[in-house]
Amino acid sequence: MARVCIVTTVRDPGLCLESFIRYHLAIGIDHIYVFFDDPEDPAVQIALKFSNVTAIPNDEALQVQQALWNVLYPTCEPHIGYEVMARQILNVETAIQLALEQEMDWILHIDGDELFYPGQMSASDYFDQLSSNISQVRFLNYEAAPEVFDIGDYFHEVTLFKKNPATLNPEFYTQFRSISGKSQYFLAYQNGKSAARLHPDLLPNGVHGFDVPENYTLVTSLPCVLHYLNCGFQNYYKKYAQLGNFPDYWWGSKSTPICFPFHLASRDAYCSGDMASMAALYQEFVLYDNPAINQNLIEKGILTRISYPSQLLSSL
């Protein structure tokens, strides 16, 4: 039976972390490595309740270890202080070594606001049936469509999702815009998240994949990754309070501008101190609170209802 682990980096995840852990253990994940970006994060205590979760604070010990031993440290080091992706990459590299020591077979990298959704099968059953020539699986992501303004534990409360654009016909966007009245579909990335078969030379390649030959990668829309992006206004506000006045470019390079208009507009609204503007942005771009429109989008195959994670968590 394939032994599968998850690595994630979180900052102030609150009680959602417990749902993240309980859900993934229930679907057959063998171990979870949680890196806490804030070493004083009180949610560390949540992770410590579980024997098959390793909680790793971003403290001086971790930083020294990564500086001494991580192959990717020289590349990431100039960006560690301001770019969370640099820290995530180093954390994934560290988790790979821990997973090898624990004799795991596969490692999946997702964020703390995401769930791996393998349908009705267990995670181990899915990875067991992969042919031996597959070294990486890229799972397309679905993006949450929250239906109410105030949400606490989004893993329990959100069940409506936007399908990944790669699964839809090229004309879907015109149809989506005319039905919903919204000018943007996905508000963040749409290129999925990946799991890789563990071996001693494995390294992350960015935050969406691993460094394996392209022809050894399988891309699939089921299983998928459910991205609970900006679910609930307070969670949305907290996210941009944490991010602060970030630059217009990834990795501090003008050759890689951030191409997510909503992300930049949310930063600007937060930094201006105008909560009303943030609420208006949330209402316009994030919230799907019209049941008739939602049903129409479901019937057109653009939105989909995925209730299993919520139901599973309720049963636990």
Tab-separated table of C-alpha atoms in Angstrom:
chain	number	residue	atom	x	y	z
A	1	MET	CA	0.000	0.000	0.000
A	2	ALA	CA	1.421	3.395	-1.043
A	3	ARG	CA	2.386	5.627	1.864
A	4	VAL	CA	1.448	9.226	1.069
A	5	CYS	CA	2.397	12.394	2.936
A	6	ILE	CA	1.526	16.075	2.654
A	7	VAL	CA	3.714	19.113	3.257
A	8	THR	CA	2.202	22.535	3.885
A	9	THR	CA	3.312	25.932	5.181
A	10	VAL	CA	0.797	27.918	7.238
A	11	ARG	CA	0.485	31.231	9.024
A	12	ASP	CA	-2.269	31.712	11.605
A	13	PRO	CA	-4.551	29.007	10.162
A	14	GLY	CA	-6.759	28.979	13.267
A	15	LEU	CA	-9.183	26.124	13.772
A	16	CYS	CA	-9.242	25.363	10.044
A	17	LEU	CA	-5.950	23.561	10.597
A	18	GLU	CA	-7.661	20.866	12.638
A	19	SER	CA	-10.161	20.266	9.826
A	20	PHE	CA	-7.285	20.192	7.309
A	21	ILE	CA	-5.523	17.521	9.357
A	22	ARG	CA	-8.577	15.417	10.251
A	23	TYR	CA	-9.848	15.356	6.661
A	24	HIS	CA	-6.537	14.285	5.147
A	25	LEU	CA	-5.901	11.589	7.726
A	26	ALA	CA	-9.445	10.301	7.128
A	27	ILE	CA	-8.878	9.913	3.381
A	28	GLY	CA	-5.731	7.876	3.920
A	29	ILE	CA	-2.853	10.338	4.101
A	30	ASP	CA	-0.189	8.706	6.276
A	31	HIS	CA	1.668	11.765	7.535
A	32	ILE	CA	1.464	15.562	7.375
A	33	TYR	CA	4.407	17.941	7.764
A	34	VAL	CA	3.161	21.361	8.872
A	35	PHE	CA	5.656	24.228	8.756
A	36	PHE	CA	4.577	27.218	10.820
A	37	ASP	CA	5.775	30.450	9.210
A	38	ASP	CA	5.317	32.186	12.562
A	39	PRO	CA	7.227	30.108	15.155
A	40	GLU	CA	4.929	31.489	17.892
A	41	ASP	CA	1.730	30.467	16.071
A	42	PRO	CA	-0.723	29.099	18.680
A	43	ALA	CA	-1.999	26.623	16.058
A	44	VAL	CA	1.181	24.612	16.690
A	45	GLN	CA	-0.742	23.139	19.640
A	46	ILE	CA	-3.403	21.813	17.257
A	47	ALA	CA	-0.816	19.955	15.189
A	48	LEU	CA	0.837	18.493	18.273
A	49	LYS	CA	-2.380	16.631	19.145
A	50	PHE	CA	-1.833	14.225	16.249
A	51	SER	CA	0.825	11.498	16.291
A	52	ASN	CA	1.063	11.370	12.499
A	53	VAL	CA	1.613	15.132	12.133
A	54	THR	CA	5.033	16.758	12.444
A	55	ALA	CA	4.885	20.429	13.500
A	56	ILE	CA	7.955	22.425	12.443
A	57	PRO	CA	8.227	26.089	13.512
A	58	ASN	CA	10.199	28.515	11.372
A	59	ASP	CA	12.658	29.140	14.186
A	60	GLU	CA	16.408	29.638	14.277
A	61	ALA	CA	17.069	25.881	14.367
A	62	LEU	CA	15.167	25.321	11.111
A	63	GLN	CA	16.788	28.320	9.443
A	64	VAL	CA	20.295	27.141	10.352
A	65	GLN	CA	19.517	23.609	9.222
A	66	GLN	CA	18.221	24.790	5.854
A	67	ALA	CA	21.180	27.129	5.344
A	68	LEU	CA	23.599	24.256	5.958
A	69	TRP	CA	21.887	21.381	4.180
A	70	ASN	CA	19.301	22.506	1.617
A	71	VAL	CA	20.493	22.316	-1.976
A	72	LEU	CA	18.130	25.123	-2.983
A	73	TYR	CA	19.131	27.476	-0.173
A	74	PRO	CA	21.564	29.598	-2.268
A	75	THR	CA	18.812	30.236	-4.820
A	76	CYS	CA	16.136	31.031	-2.245
A	77	GLU	CA	18.233	32.878	0.349
A	78	PRO	CA	18.001	36.395	-1.182
A	79	HIS	CA	14.190	36.162	-1.104
A	80	ILE	CA	13.520	34.391	2.212
A	81	GLY	CA	12.645	37.537	4.148
A	82	TYR	CA	9.866	38.795	1.885
A	83	GLU	CA	8.777	35.966	-0.435
A	84	VAL	CA	6.728	33.193	1.161
A	85	MET	CA	7.300	30.980	-1.878
A	86	ALA	CA	11.033	30.925	-1.120
A	87	ARG	CA	10.296	29.625	2.367
A	88	GLN	CA	7.771	27.117	1.014
A	89	ILE	CA	10.305	25.696	-1.428
A	90	LEU	CA	12.871	25.221	1.333
A	91	ASN	CA	10.229	23.637	3.552
A	92	VAL	CA	9.281	21.158	0.828
A	93	GLU	CA	12.930	20.213	0.384
A	94	THR	CA	13.221	19.662	4.149
A	95	ALA	CA	10.013	17.598	4.184
A	96	ILE	CA	11.329	15.377	1.384
A	97	GLN	CA	14.230	14.324	3.587
A	98	LEU	CA	11.928	13.699	6.557
A	99	ALA	CA	9.569	11.676	4.368
A	100	LEU	CA	12.417	9.534	3.043
A	101	GLU	CA	13.479	8.800	6.616
A	102	GLN	CA	9.908	7.714	7.394
A	103	GLU	CA	9.792	5.561	4.245
A	104	MET	CA	6.985	7.448	2.539
A	105	ASP	CA	6.331	6.744	-1.149
A	106	TRP	CA	4.690	9.976	-2.365
A	107	ILE	CA	4.756	13.591	-1.199
A	108	LEU	CA	2.059	16.164	-2.027
A	109	HIS	CA	2.611	19.913	-1.596
A	110	ILE	CA	-0.526	21.984	-0.986
A	111	ASP	CA	-1.398	25.132	0.963
A	112	GLY	CA	-3.242	25.279	4.258
A	113	ASP	CA	-6.410	26.535	2.524
A	114	GLU	CA	-6.510	23.538	0.175
A	115	LEU	CA	-7.721	19.953	0.329
A	116	PHE	CA	-6.700	16.969	-1.761
A	117	TYR	CA	-9.895	15.462	-3.166
A	118	PRO	CA	-9.519	11.949	-4.616
A	119	GLY	CA	-13.238	11.434	-5.152
A	120	GLN	CA	-14.629	8.420	-3.324
A	121	MET	CA	-11.347	6.478	-3.176
A	122	SER	CA	-8.601	6.695	-0.573
A	123	ALA	CA	-5.369	8.554	-1.253
A	124	SER	CA	-3.314	5.375	-0.921
A	125	ASP	CA	-5.580	3.483	-3.349
A	126	TYR	CA	-5.192	6.243	-5.922
A	127	PHE	CA	-1.405	6.317	-5.759
A	128	ASP	CA	-1.229	2.517	-5.667
A	129	GLN	CA	-2.854	2.220	-9.077
A	130	LEU	CA	-0.406	4.567	-10.836
A	131	SER	CA	1.994	2.923	-13.247
A	132	SER	CA	5.621	2.751	-12.150
A	133	ASN	CA	6.792	5.147	-14.900
A	134	ILE	CA	4.788	8.042	-13.379
A	135	SER	CA	7.054	10.181	-11.180
A	136	GLN	CA	4.719	13.157	-10.664
A	137	VAL	CA	1.004	13.874	-10.769
A	138	ARG	CA	-0.248	17.396	-11.375
A	139	PHE	CA	-3.735	17.740	-9.885
A	140	LEU	CA	-5.762	20.560	-11.428
A	141	ASN	CA	-7.296	22.883	-8.862
A	142	TYR	CA	-10.917	23.936	-8.432
A	143	GLU	CA	-11.504	27.336	-6.813
A	144	ALA	CA	-14.137	27.836	-4.116
A	145	ALA	CA	-17.236	29.940	-4.768
A	146	PRO	CA	-18.379	30.957	-1.265
A	147	GLU	CA	-22.103	31.554	-1.022
A	148	VAL	CA	-22.236	33.613	2.187
A	149	PHE	CA	-20.334	36.658	3.430
A	150	ASP	CA	-19.293	35.340	6.855
A	151	ILE	CA	-17.560	31.964	7.050
A	152	GLY	CA	-15.607	30.394	9.898
A	153	ASP	CA	-14.281	26.934	9.017
A	154	TYR	CA	-14.492	26.975	5.233
A	155	PHE	CA	-13.652	23.270	4.970
A	156	HIS	CA	-16.944	22.562	6.771
A	157	GLU	CA	-19.035	25.326	5.243
A	158	VAL	CA	-18.104	25.679	1.540
A	159	THR	CA	-19.284	23.151	-1.053
A	160	LEU	CA	-19.531	25.150	-4.315
A	161	PHE	CA	-16.529	25.327	-6.664
A	162	LYS	CA	-15.481	26.804	-9.990
A	163	LYS	CA	-14.168	24.118	-12.311
A	164	ASN	CA	-10.637	24.508	-13.584
A	165	PRO	CA	-10.626	26.381	-16.923
A	166	ALA	CA	-8.570	23.574	-18.493
A	167	THR	CA	-11.588	21.270	-18.106
A	168	LEU	CA	-13.995	23.651	-19.891
A	169	ASN	CA	-14.499	24.563	-23.534
A	170	PRO	CA	-12.905	27.830	-24.728
A	171	GLU	CA	-16.264	29.626	-24.884
A	172	PHE	CA	-17.107	29.096	-21.223
A	173	TYR	CA	-15.834	32.487	-20.073
A	174	THR	CA	-18.290	34.488	-22.229
A	175	GLN	CA	-21.090	32.331	-20.884
A	176	PHE	CA	-19.849	32.694	-17.311
A	177	ARG	CA	-19.632	36.470	-17.556
A	178	SER	CA	-23.079	36.870	-19.095
A	179	ILE	CA	-24.727	34.692	-16.439
A	180	SER	CA	-22.828	35.783	-13.340
A	181	GLY	CA	-22.107	39.434	-14.154
A	182	LYS	CA	-18.562	38.906	-12.858
A	183	SER	CA	-15.567	40.044	-14.889
A	184	GLN	CA	-13.070	37.515	-13.463
A	185	TYR	CA	-13.370	33.747	-13.140
A	186	PHE	CA	-10.434	32.287	-11.230
A	187	LEU	CA	-8.918	34.872	-8.905
A	188	ALA	CA	-5.634	33.021	-8.347
A	189	TYR	CA	-3.547	30.292	-9.956
A	190	GLN	CA	-5.086	27.612	-12.160
A	191	ASN	CA	-2.111	25.359	-12.964
A	192	GLY	CA	-2.705	22.882	-10.141
A	193	LYS	CA	-0.562	21.376	-7.398
A	194	SER	CA	1.610	18.290	-7.553
A	195	ALA	CA	2.631	15.095	-5.816
A	196	ALA	CA	5.911	13.317	-6.586
A	197	ARG	CA	7.256	9.843	-6.066
A	198	LEU	CA	9.938	10.098	-3.400
A	199	HIS	CA	13.589	9.372	-4.127
A	200	PRO	CA	16.822	10.735	-2.613
A	201	ASP	CA	17.485	13.247	-5.403
A	202	LEU	CA	13.959	14.699	-5.535
A	203	LEU	CA	13.689	18.500	-5.320
A	204	PRO	CA	10.769	20.950	-5.585
A	205	ASN	CA	10.491	23.026	-8.743
A	206	GLY	CA	8.690	26.138	-7.558
A	207	VAL	CA	5.569	25.703	-5.427
A	208	HIS	CA	3.433	23.900	-8.006
A	209	GLY	CA	5.636	20.970	-8.914
A	210	PHE	CA	8.777	18.918	-8.550
A	211	ASP	CA	11.916	18.574	-10.625
A	212	VAL	CA	11.138	15.469	-12.676
A	213	PRO	CA	11.204	14.872	-16.457
A	214	GLU	CA	8.060	16.247	-18.081
A	215	ASN	CA	7.196	12.985	-19.821
A	216	TYR	CA	7.002	11.295	-16.394
A	217	THR	CA	4.213	13.655	-15.263
A	218	LEU	CA	0.507	12.858	-15.327
A	219	VAL	CA	-2.025	15.726	-15.336
A	220	THR	CA	-5.502	14.964	-14.008
A	221	SER	CA	-8.702	16.791	-13.066
A	222	LEU	CA	-9.864	14.023	-10.709
A	223	PRO	CA	-8.413	13.666	-8.180
A	224	CYS	CA	-8.101	17.422	-7.847
A	225	VAL	CA	-7.091	20.070	-5.331
A	226	LEU	CA	-9.891	22.140	-3.807
A	227	HIS	CA	-8.685	25.703	-3.213
A	228	TYR	CA	-10.756	27.476	-0.541
A	229	LEU	CA	-9.519	30.891	-1.609
A	230	ASN	CA	-10.760	33.931	0.352
A	231	CYS	CA	-13.673	32.048	1.905
A	232	GLY	CA	-15.374	34.422	4.319
A	233	PHE	CA	-14.728	38.146	4.500
A	234	GLN	CA	-12.824	37.962	7.787
A	235	ASN	CA	-10.514	35.281	6.384
A	236	TYR	CA	-10.013	37.401	3.265
A	237	TYR	CA	-9.209	40.477	5.354
A	238	LYS	CA	-6.797	38.526	7.575
A	239	LYS	CA	-4.943	37.218	4.529
A	240	TYR	CA	-4.204	40.706	3.173
A	241	ALA	CA	-3.333	41.969	6.636
A	242	GLN	CA	-0.690	39.230	6.744
A	243	LEU	CA	0.578	39.968	3.232
A	244	GLY	CA	0.748	43.734	3.756
A	245	ASN	CA	2.121	46.022	1.062
A	246	PHE	CA	3.736	43.368	-1.113
A	247	PRO	CA	5.435	44.390	-4.398
A	248	ASP	CA	3.905	44.221	-7.878
A	249	TYR	CA	6.357	41.498	-8.881
A	250	TRP	CA	7.119	37.925	-7.896
A	251	TRP	CA	10.586	37.345	-6.471
A	252	GLY	CA	11.352	41.078	-6.595
A	253	SER	CA	11.914	40.930	-10.364
A	254	LYS	CA	10.234	43.323	-12.793
A	255	SER	CA	10.416	40.562	-15.400
A	256	THR	CA	7.794	38.574	-13.442
A	257	PRO	CA	4.847	40.899	-12.702
A	258	ILE	CA	1.937	39.631	-10.633
A	259	CYS	CA	-0.857	39.033	-13.148
A	260	PHE	CA	-3.773	38.678	-10.722
A	261	PRO	CA	-5.705	41.994	-10.784
A	262	PHE	CA	-7.952	41.038	-7.864
A	263	HIS	CA	-4.918	40.185	-5.725
A	264	LEU	CA	-3.346	43.587	-6.382
A	265	ALA	CA	-6.633	45.448	-5.900
A	266	SER	CA	-7.141	43.697	-2.550
A	267	ARG	CA	-3.654	44.713	-1.434
A	268	ASP	CA	-4.301	48.326	-2.364
A	269	ALA	CA	-7.671	48.393	-0.607
A	270	TYR	CA	-6.183	46.932	2.561
A	271	CYS	CA	-3.201	49.290	2.546
A	272	SER	CA	-5.504	52.284	2.083
A	273	GLY	CA	-7.315	51.318	5.266
A	274	ASP	CA	-10.650	51.323	3.437
A	275	MET	CA	-12.551	48.286	4.726
A	276	ALA	CA	-15.628	49.327	2.738
A	277	SER	CA	-13.600	48.982	-0.469
A	278	MET	CA	-12.448	45.549	0.617
A	279	ALA	CA	-16.018	44.513	1.347
A	280	ALA	CA	-17.083	45.783	-2.080
A	281	LEU	CA	-14.290	43.808	-3.765
A	282	TYR	CA	-15.318	40.713	-1.854
A	283	GLN	CA	-18.955	41.160	-2.819
A	284	GLU	CA	-18.160	41.761	-6.495
A	285	PHE	CA	-15.504	39.145	-7.178
A	286	VAL	CA	-15.572	36.472	-4.466
A	287	LEU	CA	-19.157	36.048	-3.296
A	288	TYR	CA	-21.634	33.781	-5.114
A	289	ASP	CA	-24.778	34.541	-3.119
A	290	ASN	CA	-27.469	34.262	-5.807
A	291	PRO	CA	-28.883	30.684	-5.754
A	292	ALA	CA	-30.610	31.030	-9.127
A	293	ILE	CA	-27.415	32.197	-10.861
A	294	ASN	CA	-25.417	29.461	-9.140
A	295	GLN	CA	-27.860	26.805	-10.300
A	296	ASN	CA	-27.679	28.127	-13.847
A	297	LEU	CA	-23.857	27.949	-13.742
A	298	ILE	CA	-24.022	24.414	-12.348
A	299	GLU	CA	-26.367	23.353	-15.152
A	300	LYS	CA	-23.968	24.873	-17.694
A	301	GLY	CA	-21.164	22.775	-16.177
A	302	ILE	CA	-19.111	25.769	-14.989
A	303	LEU	CA	-19.710	25.438	-11.251
A	304	THR	CA	-19.924	22.139	-9.407
A	305	ARG	CA	-21.129	21.068	-5.988
A	306	ILE	CA	-18.571	18.980	-4.033
A	307	SER	CA	-20.002	18.135	-0.627
A	308	TYR	CA	-17.893	15.134	0.339
A	309	PRO	CA	-15.202	16.973	2.371
A	310	SER	CA	-17.841	18.839	4.383
A	311	GLN	CA	-19.843	15.665	4.954
A	312	LEU	CA	-16.760	13.692	5.940
A	313	LEU	CA	-15.677	16.341	8.435
A	314	SER	CA	-19.185	16.444	9.920
A	315	SER	CA	-19.092	12.664	10.379
A	316	LEU	CA	-15.758	12.928	12.201
